[in-house]
């Protein structure tokens, strides 16, 4: 019988927390070992993804970055048994293992093999046990890179250049970069004239912090680039900001009617529908109206292909100066049929597909729309038309998967794509909703 946590003594609480932490370390090590075996033995057709990272993201609560890190460890630890042993016995954290593995896989150019082995063993020792500190390991790696990194001094070594762009849970973007001196000089030179404090017309002091001024300047540079004509083609057109929003939400109701009257009308309409709708157990569905669009398909607020949902107010701000493409949608958020007899997807059809599928429609994928292609469900060569009910957006991998495996796709009664896995993945072959439609919905 399990003792309730509140019944444990202070000593038992401490002991149990330490024991559970050790078990978590061992479970993480086992997950890495399992992923390594999956990577080697399980076919990409059965996974439904180019590798285990996509499968992990789509079937577990892991984020894409965490799944990618696990796969990198699973592949890399095979070549370094000493690091793997420390992880498997639970004496080293996965984070420390990843740090040491990165050093072991990309050692300083002029560090001899014997030196690499000695350095790696020293790092493993430093990373072992509760007293291990990440800072000490990073410091050792930095010293080795500075001493054995090659002929170029660190400021001029372009091989070290990195830029990370990570979406946060609250819908923002965090950037982290490491650039050589020349690239850094270009960036700071471009930012400099745009980061000076700019008093208001009445002389009011610019109270923005230096960090805020740099962020505003960076946004201005992006605006100038996207407004220029010297840009490469992606997805059949030059990169530009795309915003998807329903006409209802784009229109400012206050300009066309009294807001209070409209609010009352909406409330009356919701109450009428709530009275008509009831669950089988007799409970009225009064809560459904208020939360009907909470887990909708993305058409009830502004939506950006890369960053996702955007508030109505900011969406309207963007719409003040834009090129508007009207796409008529049905009640399920599906574009009304844009029939074509040509083989290739037209620019307007592609916009409509993006409005419906958002990106790669394959369940669990969701790669950005710019990286997708239009797939004919009923193949063009077999007489399939190029219209909305015969098209679906897929990334390159899933496009090939649909053509060369037993995965199937069809347009459901909701006019959205549904995917049928092969029997090797699901013996019952239960259809799965597209990536944009997966998740909770309130009827």
Tab-separated table of C-alpha atoms in Angstrom:
chain	number	residue	atom	x	y	z
A	1	UNK	CA	0.000	0.000	0.000
A	2	UNK	CA	1.409	3.373	-1.048
A	3	UNK	CA	1.860	5.889	1.723
A	4	UNK	CA	0.306	9.281	1.038
A	5	UNK	CA	2.876	12.036	0.632
A	6	UNK	CA	1.432	14.040	3.500
A	7	UNK	CA	2.036	11.059	5.808
A	8	UNK	CA	5.787	10.916	5.125
A	9	UNK	CA	8.278	12.193	7.663
A	10	UNK	CA	10.826	14.842	6.731
A	11	UNK	CA	13.535	12.208	6.291
A	12	UNK	CA	11.237	10.065	4.155
A	13	UNK	CA	10.317	13.039	1.973
A	14	UNK	CA	13.972	13.784	1.288
A	15	UNK	CA	14.842	10.138	0.644
A	16	UNK	CA	11.881	9.558	-1.672
A	17	UNK	CA	12.545	12.722	-3.692
A	18	UNK	CA	16.180	11.688	-4.187
A	19	UNK	CA	15.181	8.127	-5.117
A	20	UNK	CA	12.572	9.295	-7.626
A	21	UNK	CA	15.102	11.680	-9.183
A	22	UNK	CA	17.513	8.779	-9.674
A	23	UNK	CA	14.721	6.685	-11.220
A	24	UNK	CA	13.968	9.522	-13.634
A	25	UNK	CA	17.628	9.569	-14.688
A	26	UNK	CA	17.504	5.816	-15.346
A	27	UNK	CA	14.229	6.116	-17.264
A	28	UNK	CA	15.671	8.900	-19.422
A	29	UNK	CA	18.655	6.660	-20.168
A	30	UNK	CA	16.344	3.806	-21.137
A	31	UNK	CA	14.333	6.104	-23.399
A	32	UNK	CA	17.540	7.099	-25.177
A	33	UNK	CA	18.459	3.427	-25.616
A	34	UNK	CA	14.977	2.625	-26.955
A	35	UNK	CA	15.129	5.521	-29.410
A	36	UNK	CA	18.539	4.318	-30.595
A	37	UNK	CA	17.023	0.910	-31.354
A	38	UNK	CA	13.988	2.491	-33.029
A	39	UNK	CA	16.317	4.580	-35.180
A	40	UNK	CA	18.107	1.429	-36.327
A	41	UNK	CA	15.286	-1.071	-36.697
A	42	UNK	CA	11.935	0.647	-37.310
A	43	UNK	CA	11.165	1.602	-40.913
A	44	UNK	CA	10.373	5.211	-41.806
A	45	UNK	CA	7.069	4.026	-43.249
A	46	UNK	CA	6.021	2.621	-39.881
A	47	UNK	CA	7.253	5.725	-38.078
A	48	UNK	CA	5.510	8.001	-40.549
A	49	UNK	CA	8.370	10.485	-40.195
A	50	UNK	CA	11.926	10.945	-41.520
A	51	UNK	CA	13.269	9.894	-38.122
A	52	UNK	CA	12.352	9.200	-34.499
A	53	UNK	CA	12.246	12.891	-33.532
A	54	UNK	CA	9.062	13.596	-35.497
A	55	UNK	CA	7.459	10.410	-34.207
A	56	UNK	CA	8.342	11.314	-30.597
A	57	UNK	CA	6.876	14.794	-30.977
A	58	UNK	CA	3.630	13.492	-32.480
A	59	UNK	CA	3.041	10.642	-30.005
A	60	UNK	CA	4.387	12.011	-26.703
A	61	UNK	CA	4.369	15.290	-24.785
A	62	UNK	CA	7.943	16.046	-25.866
A	63	UNK	CA	8.671	19.312	-27.658
A	64	UNK	CA	10.441	19.145	-31.044
A	65	UNK	CA	13.679	20.486	-29.543
A	66	UNK	CA	13.637	17.932	-26.717
A	67	UNK	CA	12.871	15.078	-29.126
A	68	UNK	CA	15.705	16.166	-31.431
A	69	UNK	CA	18.093	16.251	-28.469
A	70	UNK	CA	17.110	12.697	-27.457
A	71	UNK	CA	17.694	11.392	-30.985
A	72	UNK	CA	21.085	13.132	-31.156
A	73	UNK	CA	22.078	11.439	-27.893
A	74	UNK	CA	20.747	8.078	-29.074
A	75	UNK	CA	22.883	8.264	-32.210
A	76	UNK	CA	25.976	9.794	-30.643
A	77	UNK	CA	26.336	7.700	-27.488
A	78	UNK	CA	26.880	4.575	-29.607
A	79	UNK	CA	30.318	5.918	-30.475
A	80	UNK	CA	31.305	6.902	-26.928
A	81	UNK	CA	30.641	4.028	-24.486
A	82	UNK	CA	32.196	5.919	-21.567
A	83	UNK	CA	29.624	8.731	-21.833
A	84	UNK	CA	26.832	6.195	-22.400
A	85	UNK	CA	27.863	4.223	-19.309
A	86	UNK	CA	27.683	7.326	-17.114
A	87	UNK	CA	24.190	8.067	-18.435
A	88	UNK	CA	22.945	4.474	-18.162
A	89	UNK	CA	24.044	4.174	-14.536
A	90	UNK	CA	22.303	7.412	-13.624
A	91	UNK	CA	25.396	9.270	-12.394
A	92	UNK	CA	25.325	11.909	-15.154
A	93	UNK	CA	22.439	14.047	-16.353
A	94	UNK	CA	21.279	13.934	-19.940
A	95	UNK	CA	22.079	17.640	-20.309
A	96	UNK	CA	25.700	17.135	-19.256
A	97	UNK	CA	25.962	14.111	-21.533
A	98	UNK	CA	24.733	16.202	-24.479
A	99	UNK	CA	27.315	18.900	-23.722
A	100	UNK	CA	30.217	16.436	-23.524
A	101	UNK	CA	28.967	14.523	-26.570
A	102	UNK	CA	28.960	17.697	-28.663
A	103	UNK	CA	32.587	18.301	-27.689
A	104	UNK	CA	33.516	14.672	-28.415
A	105	UNK	CA	31.861	14.721	-31.850
A	106	UNK	CA	33.361	18.081	-32.884
A	107	UNK	CA	36.660	18.403	-30.990
A	108	UNK	CA	39.065	21.309	-31.552
A	109	UNK	CA	40.843	20.933	-34.878
A	110	UNK	CA	44.366	20.683	-33.474
A	111	UNK	CA	43.666	18.571	-30.384
A	112	UNK	CA	45.288	15.120	-30.882
A	113	UNK	CA	43.283	11.936	-30.312
A	114	UNK	CA	45.061	11.164	-27.057
A	115	UNK	CA	44.224	14.645	-25.813
A	116	UNK	CA	40.589	14.212	-26.837
A	117	UNK	CA	40.325	11.000	-24.818
A	118	UNK	CA	41.938	12.562	-21.751
A	119	UNK	CA	39.744	15.663	-21.966
A	120	UNK	CA	36.563	13.621	-22.417
A	121	UNK	CA	37.315	11.413	-19.403
A	122	UNK	CA	38.068	14.482	-17.285
A	123	UNK	CA	34.752	16.061	-18.307
A	124	UNK	CA	32.848	12.868	-17.502
A	125	UNK	CA	34.402	12.866	-14.039
A	126	UNK	CA	33.538	16.546	-13.548
A	127	UNK	CA	29.950	15.889	-14.662
A	128	UNK	CA	29.407	12.945	-12.313
A	129	UNK	CA	27.292	13.200	-9.168
A	130	UNK	CA	25.263	15.916	-7.442
A	131	UNK	CA	28.250	18.283	-7.252
A	132	UNK	CA	28.573	18.500	-11.054
A	133	UNK	CA	28.282	22.017	-12.438
A	134	UNK	CA	27.635	22.913	-16.060
A	135	UNK	CA	29.783	26.032	-15.830
A	136	UNK	CA	32.961	24.056	-15.105
A	137	UNK	CA	32.406	21.820	-18.135
A	138	UNK	CA	31.719	24.759	-20.436
A	139	UNK	CA	34.817	26.530	-19.133
A	140	UNK	CA	36.985	23.490	-19.910
A	141	UNK	CA	35.550	23.233	-23.423
A	142	UNK	CA	36.150	26.936	-24.044
A	143	UNK	CA	39.784	26.675	-22.925
A	144	UNK	CA	40.408	23.687	-25.190
A	145	UNK	CA	38.779	25.430	-28.161
A	146	UNK	CA	40.842	28.559	-27.568
A	147	UNK	CA	44.090	26.592	-27.373
A	148	UNK	CA	43.531	23.919	-30.032
A	149	UNK	CA	40.783	25.411	-32.154
A	150	UNK	CA	42.843	26.039	-35.280
A	151	UNK	CA	44.749	28.753	-37.055
A	152	UNK	CA	41.919	31.278	-36.942
A	153	UNK	CA	41.427	33.097	-33.635
A	154	UNK	CA	37.905	32.632	-32.180
A	155	UNK	CA	36.637	36.052	-33.355
A	156	UNK	CA	37.356	35.101	-36.988
A	157	UNK	CA	36.242	31.460	-36.929
A	158	UNK	CA	33.027	31.308	-38.976
A	159	UNK	CA	32.634	27.590	-38.199
A	160	UNK	CA	31.433	28.606	-34.744
A	161	UNK	CA	28.597	30.748	-36.068
A	162	UNK	CA	25.160	29.754	-34.774
A	163	UNK	CA	21.693	31.268	-34.654
A	164	UNK	CA	18.861	29.667	-32.713
A	165	UNK	CA	15.231	30.762	-33.075
A	166	UNK	CA	12.843	29.154	-30.583
A	167	UNK	CA	9.107	29.708	-30.180
A	168	UNK	CA	8.040	30.046	-26.565
A	169	UNK	CA	4.905	28.600	-24.983
A	170	UNK	CA	3.312	32.066	-24.884
A	171	UNK	CA	3.756	32.609	-28.625
A	172	UNK	CA	6.904	34.732	-28.644
A	173	UNK	CA	10.237	34.086	-30.366
A	174	UNK	CA	13.577	33.882	-28.545
A	175	UNK	CA	16.788	34.406	-30.543
A	176	UNK	CA	20.251	33.272	-29.475
A	177	UNK	CA	23.244	33.821	-31.709
A	178	UNK	CA	27.017	33.436	-31.776
A	179	UNK	CA	28.734	35.204	-34.704
A	180	UNK	CA	32.242	35.844	-35.934
A	181	UNK	CA	33.592	39.382	-35.709
A	182	UNK	CA	32.782	40.334	-39.322
A	183	UNK	CA	29.168	39.171	-39.125
A	184	UNK	CA	28.846	40.846	-35.740
A	185	UNK	CA	30.198	44.094	-37.169
A	186	UNK	CA	27.649	43.968	-40.002
A	187	UNK	CA	24.806	43.452	-37.541
A	188	UNK	CA	25.869	46.210	-35.159
A	189	UNK	CA	26.512	48.604	-38.061
A	190	UNK	CA	23.024	47.953	-39.437
A	191	UNK	CA	21.448	48.400	-35.998
A	192	UNK	CA	23.430	51.482	-34.966
A	193	UNK	CA	21.527	54.275	-36.781
A	194	UNK	CA	18.219	52.692	-35.816
A	195	UNK	CA	18.959	52.312	-32.105
A	196	UNK	CA	19.622	55.941	-31.227
A	197	UNK	CA	17.115	57.399	-28.747
A	198	UNK	CA	14.488	59.344	-30.669
A	199	UNK	CA	12.662	62.040	-28.692
A	200	UNK	CA	9.020	62.642	-29.554
A	201	UNK	CA	7.959	65.667	-31.604
A	202	UNK	CA	7.196	67.579	-28.405
A	203	UNK	CA	10.653	66.830	-27.029
A	204	UNK	CA	9.561	64.040	-24.701
A	205	UNK	CA	12.512	61.794	-23.930
A	206	UNK	CA	12.690	58.346	-25.537
A	207	UNK	CA	12.265	56.064	-22.526
A	208	UNK	CA	12.895	52.789	-24.386
A	209	UNK	CA	15.674	50.656	-22.930
A	210	UNK	CA	18.714	49.896	-25.144
A	211	UNK	CA	17.474	46.307	-25.519
A	212	UNK	CA	14.044	47.551	-26.614
A	213	UNK	CA	15.607	49.948	-29.134
A	214	UNK	CA	17.700	47.119	-30.586
A	215	UNK	CA	14.630	44.893	-30.873
A	216	UNK	CA	12.684	47.655	-32.637
A	217	UNK	CA	15.635	48.260	-34.970
A	218	UNK	CA	15.865	44.564	-35.812
A	219	UNK	CA	12.164	44.541	-36.708
A	220	UNK	CA	12.718	47.584	-38.947
A	221	UNK	CA	15.559	45.808	-40.783
A	222	UNK	CA	13.261	42.831	-41.398
A	223	UNK	CA	10.550	45.167	-42.714
A	224	UNK	CA	13.013	46.691	-45.181
A	225	UNK	CA	14.204	43.284	-46.387
A	226	UNK	CA	10.690	41.928	-46.904
A	227	UNK	CA	9.746	45.117	-48.764
A	228	UNK	CA	12.662	44.815	-51.185
A	229	UNK	CA	12.571	42.957	-54.499
A	230	UNK	CA	15.935	41.239	-53.973
A	231	UNK	CA	14.583	38.137	-52.245
A	232	UNK	CA	14.730	34.456	-53.209
A	233	UNK	CA	11.612	32.530	-54.197
A	234	UNK	CA	10.085	30.207	-51.597
A	235	UNK	CA	6.869	28.274	-52.052
A	236	UNK	CA	6.387	29.810	-55.502
A	237	UNK	CA	6.591	33.437	-54.370
A	238	UNK	CA	8.886	35.889	-52.641
A	239	UNK	CA	8.843	35.681	-48.814
A	240	UNK	CA	6.365	38.030	-47.208
A	241	UNK	CA	4.226	38.191	-44.082
A	242	UNK	CA	1.070	36.087	-44.406
A	243	UNK	CA	-1.851	36.557	-42.034
A	244	UNK	CA	-4.975	34.388	-42.113
A	245	UNK	CA	-8.090	35.729	-40.416
A	246	UNK	CA	-11.838	35.456	-40.906
A	247	UNK	CA	-13.711	38.434	-42.325
A	248	UNK	CA	-15.874	38.473	-39.197
A	249	UNK	CA	-12.858	39.019	-36.962
A	250	UNK	CA	-11.107	41.374	-39.368
A	251	UNK	CA	-14.077	43.729	-39.569
A	252	UNK	CA	-14.293	46.193	-36.711
A	253	UNK	CA	-17.931	45.859	-35.685
A	254	UNK	CA	-17.880	49.167	-33.885
A	255	UNK	CA	-17.623	50.986	-37.208
A	256	UNK	CA	-20.831	49.488	-38.572
A	257	UNK	CA	-23.171	49.165	-35.588
A	258	UNK	CA	-23.553	49.923	-31.930
A	259	UNK	CA	-21.292	47.565	-30.027
A	260	UNK	CA	-23.737	47.080	-27.167
A	261	UNK	CA	-26.583	46.119	-29.510
A	262	UNK	CA	-24.377	43.632	-31.305
A	263	UNK	CA	-23.183	42.163	-28.002
A	264	UNK	CA	-26.802	41.735	-26.914
A	265	UNK	CA	-27.727	40.106	-30.225
A	266	UNK	CA	-24.838	37.682	-29.969
A	267	UNK	CA	-25.715	36.845	-26.371
A	268	UNK	CA	-29.367	36.243	-27.302
A	269	UNK	CA	-28.320	34.056	-30.219
A	270	UNK	CA	-25.980	32.015	-28.014
A	271	UNK	CA	-28.658	31.589	-25.348
A	272	UNK	CA	-31.162	30.434	-27.951
A	273	UNK	CA	-28.747	27.876	-29.342
A	274	UNK	CA	-27.748	26.779	-25.847
A	275	UNK	CA	-31.384	26.128	-24.997
A	276	UNK	CA	-31.784	24.044	-28.139
A	277	UNK	CA	-28.583	22.090	-27.532
A	278	UNK	CA	-28.363	19.683	-24.630
A	279	UNK	CA	-26.249	16.692	-23.756
A	280	UNK	CA	-27.740	13.234	-23.703
A	281	UNK	CA	-27.677	13.247	-19.905
A	282	UNK	CA	-29.973	16.236	-19.806
A	283	UNK	CA	-27.433	18.897	-18.853
A	284	UNK	CA	-27.945	22.112	-20.825
A	285	UNK	CA	-25.108	23.125	-23.116
A	286	UNK	CA	-25.042	26.723	-21.903
A	287	UNK	CA	-21.248	26.684	-21.586
A	288	UNK	CA	-20.698	25.548	-25.134
A	289	UNK	CA	-21.661	28.813	-26.776
A	290	UNK	CA	-19.208	30.853	-24.732
A	291	UNK	CA	-16.339	28.482	-25.410
A	292	UNK	CA	-17.340	27.256	-28.848
A	293	UNK	CA	-14.233	28.588	-30.592
A	294	UNK	CA	-11.746	28.039	-27.753
A	295	UNK	CA	-10.231	24.989	-29.440
A	296	UNK	CA	-11.261	25.845	-32.985
A	297	UNK	CA	-9.419	25.212	-36.220
A	298	UNK	CA	-7.482	28.461	-36.254
A	299	UNK	CA	-9.984	30.472	-38.325
A	300	UNK	CA	-11.468	32.366	-35.364
A	301	UNK	CA	-8.373	34.471	-34.652
A	302	UNK	CA	-5.509	35.732	-36.762
A	303	UNK	CA	-3.022	33.036	-37.654
A	304	UNK	CA	0.595	33.300	-38.881
A	305	UNK	CA	2.178	30.335	-40.727
A	306	UNK	CA	5.330	30.378	-38.573
A	307	UNK	CA	4.241	31.800	-35.228
A	308	UNK	CA	0.614	30.689	-34.988
A	309	UNK	CA	-2.286	32.586	-33.336
A	310	UNK	CA	-2.384	36.380	-33.340
A	311	UNK	CA	-4.852	38.631	-31.537
A	312	UNK	CA	-7.660	40.315	-33.469
A	313	UNK	CA	-6.358	43.797	-32.647
A	314	UNK	CA	-2.865	43.131	-33.991
A	315	UNK	CA	-4.375	41.364	-36.997
A	316	UNK	CA	-6.418	44.457	-37.804
A	317	UNK	CA	-3.292	46.590	-37.425
A	318	UNK	CA	-1.491	44.478	-40.041
A	319	UNK	CA	-4.542	44.673	-42.297
A	320	UNK	CA	-4.305	48.469	-42.465
A	321	UNK	CA	-1.592	48.191	-45.136
A	322	UNK	CA	-1.825	44.881	-46.928
A	323	UNK	CA	-2.706	43.030	-50.099
A	324	UNK	CA	-5.989	41.278	-49.344
A	325	UNK	CA	-6.763	37.890	-50.888
A	326	UNK	CA	-10.365	36.835	-50.320
A	327	UNK	CA	-10.918	33.102	-49.840
A	328	UNK	CA	-14.512	31.990	-49.292
A	329	UNK	CA	-14.706	29.285	-46.615
A	330	UNK	CA	-17.519	26.991	-45.551
A	331	UNK	CA	-18.637	26.474	-41.941
A	332	UNK	CA	-15.832	23.944	-41.385
A	333	UNK	CA	-13.076	26.357	-42.381
A	334	UNK	CA	-12.660	24.738	-45.796
A	335	UNK	CA	-12.176	26.902	-48.913
A	336	UNK	CA	-15.053	26.720	-51.358
A	337	UNK	CA	-13.996	24.672	-54.387
A	338	UNK	CA	-11.577	26.449	-56.714
A	339	UNK	CA	-11.670	24.026	-59.636
A	340	UNK	CA	-8.883	23.910	-62.186
A	341	UNK	CA	-8.049	21.717	-65.120
A	342	UNK	CA	-4.303	22.450	-64.995
A	343	UNK	CA	-1.932	20.015	-63.318
A	344	UNK	CA	-0.144	22.501	-61.074
A	345	UNK	CA	-1.656	24.311	-58.108
A	346	UNK	CA	-2.356	27.976	-58.814
A	347	UNK	CA	-1.206	30.780	-56.525
A	348	UNK	CA	-4.751	31.389	-55.286
A	349	UNK	CA	-5.341	27.681	-54.699
A	350	UNK	CA	-2.131	27.534	-52.699
A	351	UNK	CA	-3.300	30.409	-50.518
A	352	UNK	CA	-6.584	28.570	-49.988
A	353	UNK	CA	-4.757	25.347	-49.103
A	354	UNK	CA	-2.624	27.215	-46.577
A	355	UNK	CA	-5.772	28.709	-45.060
A	356	UNK	CA	-7.185	25.193	-44.645
A	357	UNK	CA	-4.139	23.032	-43.837
A	358	UNK	CA	-1.830	25.700	-42.298
A	359	UNK	CA	1.233	23.618	-43.258
A	360	UNK	CA	2.003	19.946	-43.817
A	361	UNK	CA	-1.312	18.250	-43.065
A	362	UNK	CA	0.200	14.888	-42.092
A	363	UNK	CA	-0.738	14.119	-38.458
A	364	UNK	CA	1.956	15.326	-36.097
A	365	UNK	CA	4.049	17.108	-38.730
A	366	UNK	CA	2.858	20.660	-39.355
A	367	UNK	CA	5.973	21.842	-41.179
A	368	UNK	CA	5.553	25.467	-42.364
A	369	UNK	CA	3.489	26.032	-45.486
A	370	UNK	CA	6.528	27.445	-47.303
A	371	UNK	CA	8.116	23.981	-47.112
A	372	UNK	CA	5.124	22.107	-48.545
A	373	UNK	CA	3.836	20.937	-51.925
A	374	UNK	CA	0.319	20.365	-53.225
A	375	UNK	CA	-0.440	16.626	-53.408
A	376	UNK	CA	-3.182	15.204	-55.638
A	377	UNK	CA	-5.160	12.689	-53.570
A	378	UNK	CA	-6.502	11.122	-56.751
A	379	UNK	CA	-3.366	11.316	-58.860
A	380	UNK	CA	-3.356	13.704	-61.808
A	381	UNK	CA	-2.041	10.978	-64.088
A	382	UNK	CA	-5.075	8.844	-63.222
A	383	UNK	CA	-7.522	11.599	-64.067
A	384	UNK	CA	-7.591	13.396	-60.722
A	385	UNK	CA	-8.567	17.074	-60.956
A	386	UNK	CA	-6.618	19.970	-59.490
A	387	UNK	CA	-9.323	21.251	-57.172
A	388	UNK	CA	-9.574	21.804	-53.442
A	389	UNK	CA	-11.306	18.508	-52.671
A	390	UNK	CA	-8.464	16.619	-54.330
A	391	UNK	CA	-5.508	18.533	-52.882
A	392	UNK	CA	-3.589	18.477	-49.619
A	393	UNK	CA	-0.426	20.252	-48.476
A	394	UNK	CA	2.462	17.912	-47.617
A	395	UNK	CA	6.137	18.415	-46.855
A	396	UNK	CA	8.634	16.665	-49.121
A	397	UNK	CA	9.028	13.617	-46.872
A	398	UNK	CA	5.312	13.005	-46.371
A	399	UNK	CA	4.619	13.664	-50.049
A	400	UNK	CA	7.019	10.841	-50.903
A	401	UNK	CA	5.579	8.692	-48.108
A	402	UNK	CA	2.066	8.960	-49.562
A	403	UNK	CA	3.353	7.956	-52.989
A	404	UNK	CA	5.557	5.058	-51.894
A	405	UNK	CA	3.789	3.455	-48.922
A	406	UNK	CA	0.386	2.193	-47.822
A	407	UNK	CA	-0.557	5.433	-46.093
A	408	UNK	CA	-3.736	6.893	-47.608
A	409	UNK	CA	-5.409	10.279	-47.467
A	410	UNK	CA	-8.977	11.341	-48.213
A	411	UNK	CA	-11.158	14.406	-47.770
A	412	UNK	CA	-13.666	13.785	-44.978
A	413	UNK	CA	-17.226	14.967	-44.504
A	414	UNK	CA	-15.781	18.076	-42.845
A	415	UNK	CA	-13.953	18.837	-46.129
A	416	UNK	CA	-10.577	18.468	-44.410
A	417	UNK	CA	-7.872	15.848	-45.048
A	418	UNK	CA	-7.913	12.592	-43.076
A	419	UNK	CA	-5.062	10.081	-43.104
A	420	UNK	CA	-5.339	6.284	-42.939
A	421	UNK	CA	-2.245	4.496	-41.584
A	422	UNK	CA	-1.119	1.144	-42.998
A	423	UNK	CA	-1.967	-2.015	-41.071
A	424	UNK	CA	1.651	-2.244	-39.930
A	425	UNK	CA	1.114	1.002	-37.994
A	426	UNK	CA	-2.500	0.478	-36.899
A	427	UNK	CA	-4.143	-2.940	-37.476
A	428	UNK	CA	-7.567	-1.252	-37.372
A	429	UNK	CA	-6.513	1.502	-39.814
A	430	UNK	CA	-8.410	4.188	-37.935
A	431	UNK	CA	-8.432	7.501	-39.859
A	432	UNK	CA	-6.475	10.320	-38.247
A	433	UNK	CA	-7.298	14.032	-38.592
A	434	UNK	CA	-4.871	16.387	-40.280
A	435	UNK	CA	-2.285	18.169	-38.160
A	436	UNK	CA	-4.231	21.445	-38.149
A	437	UNK	CA	-7.410	19.672	-36.993
A	438	UNK	CA	-5.869	17.454	-34.310
A	439	UNK	CA	-6.455	18.221	-30.648
A	440	UNK	CA	-9.449	19.202	-28.539
A	441	UNK	CA	-12.578	20.669	-30.076
A	442	UNK	CA	-15.743	21.826	-28.353
A	443	UNK	CA	-18.824	20.868	-30.359
